[in-house]
mmCIF file with all atom_site columns, C-alpha atoms in Angstrom:
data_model
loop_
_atom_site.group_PDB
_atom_site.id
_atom_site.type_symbol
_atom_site.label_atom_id
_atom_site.label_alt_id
_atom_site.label_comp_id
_atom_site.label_asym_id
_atom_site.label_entity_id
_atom_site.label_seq_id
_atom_site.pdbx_PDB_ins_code
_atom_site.Cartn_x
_atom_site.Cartn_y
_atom_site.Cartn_z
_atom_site.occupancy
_atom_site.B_iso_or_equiv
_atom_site.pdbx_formal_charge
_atom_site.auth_seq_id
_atom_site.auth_comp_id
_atom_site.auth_asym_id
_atom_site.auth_atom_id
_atom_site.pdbx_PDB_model_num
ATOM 1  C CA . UNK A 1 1  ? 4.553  100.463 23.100 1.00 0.00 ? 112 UNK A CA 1
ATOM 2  C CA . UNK A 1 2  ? 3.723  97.186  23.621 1.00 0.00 ? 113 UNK A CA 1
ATOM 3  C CA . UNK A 1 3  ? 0.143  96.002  23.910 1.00 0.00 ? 114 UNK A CA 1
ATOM 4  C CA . UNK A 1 4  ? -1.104 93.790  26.529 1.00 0.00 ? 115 UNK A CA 1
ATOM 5  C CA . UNK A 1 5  ? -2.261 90.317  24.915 1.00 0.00 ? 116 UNK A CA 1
ATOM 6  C CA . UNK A 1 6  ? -5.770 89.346  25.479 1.00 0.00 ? 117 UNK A CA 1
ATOM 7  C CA . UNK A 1 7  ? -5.306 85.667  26.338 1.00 0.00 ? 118 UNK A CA 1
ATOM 8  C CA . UNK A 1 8  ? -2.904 82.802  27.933 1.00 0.00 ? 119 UNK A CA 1
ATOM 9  C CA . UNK A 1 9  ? -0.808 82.034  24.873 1.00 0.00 ? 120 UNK A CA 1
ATOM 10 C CA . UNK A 1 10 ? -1.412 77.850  26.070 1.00 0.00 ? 121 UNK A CA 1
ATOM 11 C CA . UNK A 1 11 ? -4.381 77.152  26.940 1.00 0.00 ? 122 UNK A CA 1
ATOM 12 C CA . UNK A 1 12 ? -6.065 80.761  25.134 1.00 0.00 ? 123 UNK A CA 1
ATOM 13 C CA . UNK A 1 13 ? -8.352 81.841  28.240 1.00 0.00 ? 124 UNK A CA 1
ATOM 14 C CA . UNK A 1 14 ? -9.376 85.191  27.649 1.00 0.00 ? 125 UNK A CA 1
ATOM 15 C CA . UNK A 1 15 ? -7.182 87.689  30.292 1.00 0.00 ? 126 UNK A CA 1
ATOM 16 C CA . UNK A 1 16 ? -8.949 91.286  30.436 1.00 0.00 ? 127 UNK A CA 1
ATOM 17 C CA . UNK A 1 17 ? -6.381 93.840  30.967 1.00 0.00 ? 128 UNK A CA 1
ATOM 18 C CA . UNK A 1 18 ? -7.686 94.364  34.805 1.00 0.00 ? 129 UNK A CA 1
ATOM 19 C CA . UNK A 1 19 ? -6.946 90.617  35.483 1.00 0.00 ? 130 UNK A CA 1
ATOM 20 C CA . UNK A 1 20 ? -4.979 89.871  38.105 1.00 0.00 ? 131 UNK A CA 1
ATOM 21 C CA . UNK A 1 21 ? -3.904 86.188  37.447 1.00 0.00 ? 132 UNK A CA 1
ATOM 22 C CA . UNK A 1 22 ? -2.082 86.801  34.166 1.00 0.00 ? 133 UNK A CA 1
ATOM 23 C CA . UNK A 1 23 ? 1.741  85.939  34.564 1.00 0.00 ? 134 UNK A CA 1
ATOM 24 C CA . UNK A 1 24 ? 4.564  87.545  31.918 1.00 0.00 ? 135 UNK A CA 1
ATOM 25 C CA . UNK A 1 25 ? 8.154  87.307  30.915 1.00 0.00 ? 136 UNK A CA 1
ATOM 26 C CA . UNK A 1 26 ? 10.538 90.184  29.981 1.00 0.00 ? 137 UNK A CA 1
ATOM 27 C CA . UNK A 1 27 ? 9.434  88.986  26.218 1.00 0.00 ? 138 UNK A CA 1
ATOM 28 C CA . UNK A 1 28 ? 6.024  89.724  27.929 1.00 0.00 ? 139 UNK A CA 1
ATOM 29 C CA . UNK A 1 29 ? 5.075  86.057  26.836 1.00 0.00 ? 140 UNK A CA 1
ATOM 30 C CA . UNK A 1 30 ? 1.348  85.769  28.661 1.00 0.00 ? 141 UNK A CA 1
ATOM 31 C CA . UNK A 1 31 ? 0.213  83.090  30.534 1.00 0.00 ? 142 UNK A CA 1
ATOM 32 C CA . UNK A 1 32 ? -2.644 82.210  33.385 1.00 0.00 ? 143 UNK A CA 1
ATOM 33 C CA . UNK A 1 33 ? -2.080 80.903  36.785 1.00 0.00 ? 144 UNK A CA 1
ATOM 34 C CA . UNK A 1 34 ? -3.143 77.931  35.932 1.00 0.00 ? 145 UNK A CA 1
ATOM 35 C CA . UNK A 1 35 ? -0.595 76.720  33.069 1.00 0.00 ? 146 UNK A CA 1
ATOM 36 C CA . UNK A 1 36 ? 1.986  78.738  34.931 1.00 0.00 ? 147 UNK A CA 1
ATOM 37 C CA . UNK A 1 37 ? 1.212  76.437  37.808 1.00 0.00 ? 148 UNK A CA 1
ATOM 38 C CA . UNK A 1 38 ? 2.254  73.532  35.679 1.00 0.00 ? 149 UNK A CA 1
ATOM 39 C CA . UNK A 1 39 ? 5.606  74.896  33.830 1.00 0.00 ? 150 UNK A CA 1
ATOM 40 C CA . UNK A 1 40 ? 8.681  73.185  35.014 1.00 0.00 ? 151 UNK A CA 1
ATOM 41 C CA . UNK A 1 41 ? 10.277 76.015  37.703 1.00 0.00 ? 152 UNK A CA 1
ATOM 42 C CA . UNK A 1 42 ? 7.031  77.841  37.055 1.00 0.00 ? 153 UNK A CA 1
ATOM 43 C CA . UNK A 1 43 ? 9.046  79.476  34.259 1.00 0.00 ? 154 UNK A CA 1
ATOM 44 C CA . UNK A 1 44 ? 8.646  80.876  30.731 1.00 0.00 ? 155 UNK A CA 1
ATOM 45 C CA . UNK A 1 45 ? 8.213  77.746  28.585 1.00 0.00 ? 156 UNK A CA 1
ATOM 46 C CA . UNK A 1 46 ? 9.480  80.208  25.717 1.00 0.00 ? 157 UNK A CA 1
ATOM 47 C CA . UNK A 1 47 ? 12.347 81.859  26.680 1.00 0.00 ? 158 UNK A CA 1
ATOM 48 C CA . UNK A 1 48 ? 12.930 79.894  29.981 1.00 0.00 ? 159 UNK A CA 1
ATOM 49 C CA . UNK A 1 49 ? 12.717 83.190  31.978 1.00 0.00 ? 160 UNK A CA 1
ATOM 50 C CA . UNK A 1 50 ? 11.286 84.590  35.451 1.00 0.00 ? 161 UNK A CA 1
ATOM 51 C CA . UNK A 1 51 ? 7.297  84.972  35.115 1.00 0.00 ? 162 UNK A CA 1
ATOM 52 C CA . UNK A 1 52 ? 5.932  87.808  37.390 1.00 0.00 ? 163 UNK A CA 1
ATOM 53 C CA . UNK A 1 53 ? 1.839  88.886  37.888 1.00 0.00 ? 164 UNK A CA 1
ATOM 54 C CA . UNK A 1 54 ? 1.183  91.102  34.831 1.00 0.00 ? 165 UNK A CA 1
ATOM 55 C CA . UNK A 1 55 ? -0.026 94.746  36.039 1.00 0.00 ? 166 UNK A CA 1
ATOM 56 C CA . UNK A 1 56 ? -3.436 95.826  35.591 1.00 0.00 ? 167 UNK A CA 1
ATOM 57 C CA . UNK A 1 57 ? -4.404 98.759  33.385 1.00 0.00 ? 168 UNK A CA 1
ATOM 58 C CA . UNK A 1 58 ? -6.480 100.987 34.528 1.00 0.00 ? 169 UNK A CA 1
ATOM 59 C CA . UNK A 1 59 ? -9.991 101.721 32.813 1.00 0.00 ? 170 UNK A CA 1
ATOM 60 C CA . UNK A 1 60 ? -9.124 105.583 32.225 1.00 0.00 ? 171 UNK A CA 1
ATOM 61 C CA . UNK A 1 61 ? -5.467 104.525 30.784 1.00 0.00 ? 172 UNK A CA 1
ATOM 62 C CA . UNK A 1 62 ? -7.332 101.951 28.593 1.00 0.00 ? 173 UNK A CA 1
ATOM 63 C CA . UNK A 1 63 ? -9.752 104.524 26.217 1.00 0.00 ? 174 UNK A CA 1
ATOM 64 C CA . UNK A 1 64 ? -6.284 105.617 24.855 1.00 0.00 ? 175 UNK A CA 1
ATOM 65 C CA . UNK A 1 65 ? -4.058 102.817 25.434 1.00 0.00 ? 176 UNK A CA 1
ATOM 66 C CA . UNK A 1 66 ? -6.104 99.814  24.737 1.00 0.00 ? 177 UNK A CA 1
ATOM 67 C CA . UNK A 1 67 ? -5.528 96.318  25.022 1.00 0.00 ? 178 UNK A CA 1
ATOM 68 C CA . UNK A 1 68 ? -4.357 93.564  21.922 1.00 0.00 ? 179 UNK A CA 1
ATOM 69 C CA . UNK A 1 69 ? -6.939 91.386  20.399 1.00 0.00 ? 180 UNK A CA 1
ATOM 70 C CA . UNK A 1 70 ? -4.446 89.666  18.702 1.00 0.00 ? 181 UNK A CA 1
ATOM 71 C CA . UNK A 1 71 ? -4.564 86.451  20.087 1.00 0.00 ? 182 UNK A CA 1
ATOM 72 C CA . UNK A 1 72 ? -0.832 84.643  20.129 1.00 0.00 ? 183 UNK A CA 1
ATOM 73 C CA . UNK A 1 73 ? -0.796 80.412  21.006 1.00 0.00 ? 184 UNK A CA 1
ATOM 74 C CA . UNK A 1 74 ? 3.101  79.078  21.932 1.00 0.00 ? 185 UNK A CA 1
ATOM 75 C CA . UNK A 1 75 ? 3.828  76.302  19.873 1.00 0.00 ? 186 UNK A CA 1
ATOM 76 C CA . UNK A 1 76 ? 3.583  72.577  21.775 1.00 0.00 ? 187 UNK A CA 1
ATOM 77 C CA . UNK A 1 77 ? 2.130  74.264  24.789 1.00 0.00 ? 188 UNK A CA 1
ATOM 78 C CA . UNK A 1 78 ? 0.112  71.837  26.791 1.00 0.00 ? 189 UNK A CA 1
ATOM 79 C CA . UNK A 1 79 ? -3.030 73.675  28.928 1.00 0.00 ? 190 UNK A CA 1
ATOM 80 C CA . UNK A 1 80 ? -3.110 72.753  32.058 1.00 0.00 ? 191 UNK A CA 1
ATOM 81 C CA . UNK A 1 81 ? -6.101 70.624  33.027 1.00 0.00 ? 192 UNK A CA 1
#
């Protein structure tokens, strides 16, 4: 299973697993709202594919299922300012 990343992999805001403004691929590349608001299409600047809202994880699912703290950063990703 994958886990869910705890940050925007461009600009590296921290993105709890309840947060409802992350955005992910199929690769389940992470991003926030606000970098996704400033990829070209609004798409994956990775893969070049769809980005939808992340789901949340619920607090009971997270005791046994718990969230990365593995922080990843995409290369020659500009934050959005």
């Amino acid at each position: 299973m994958l886990e869910m990343r705890p940050s925007c992999e461009c600009c590296d805001r921290d993105l709890s697993p309840s947060d409802d403004v992350a955005f992910i691929c199929s690769f389940e590349c992470t991003w926030c709202a606000d970098c996704v608001d400033g990829f070209d299409g609004r798409r994956c600047p990775n893969c070049g594919g769809d980005l939808a809202l992340r789901p949340t994880r619920s607090p009971a699912k997270l005791a046994d299922n718990p969230a990365s703290t593995e922080r990843v950063l995409a290369k020659d990703c500009a934050p959005a300012r």
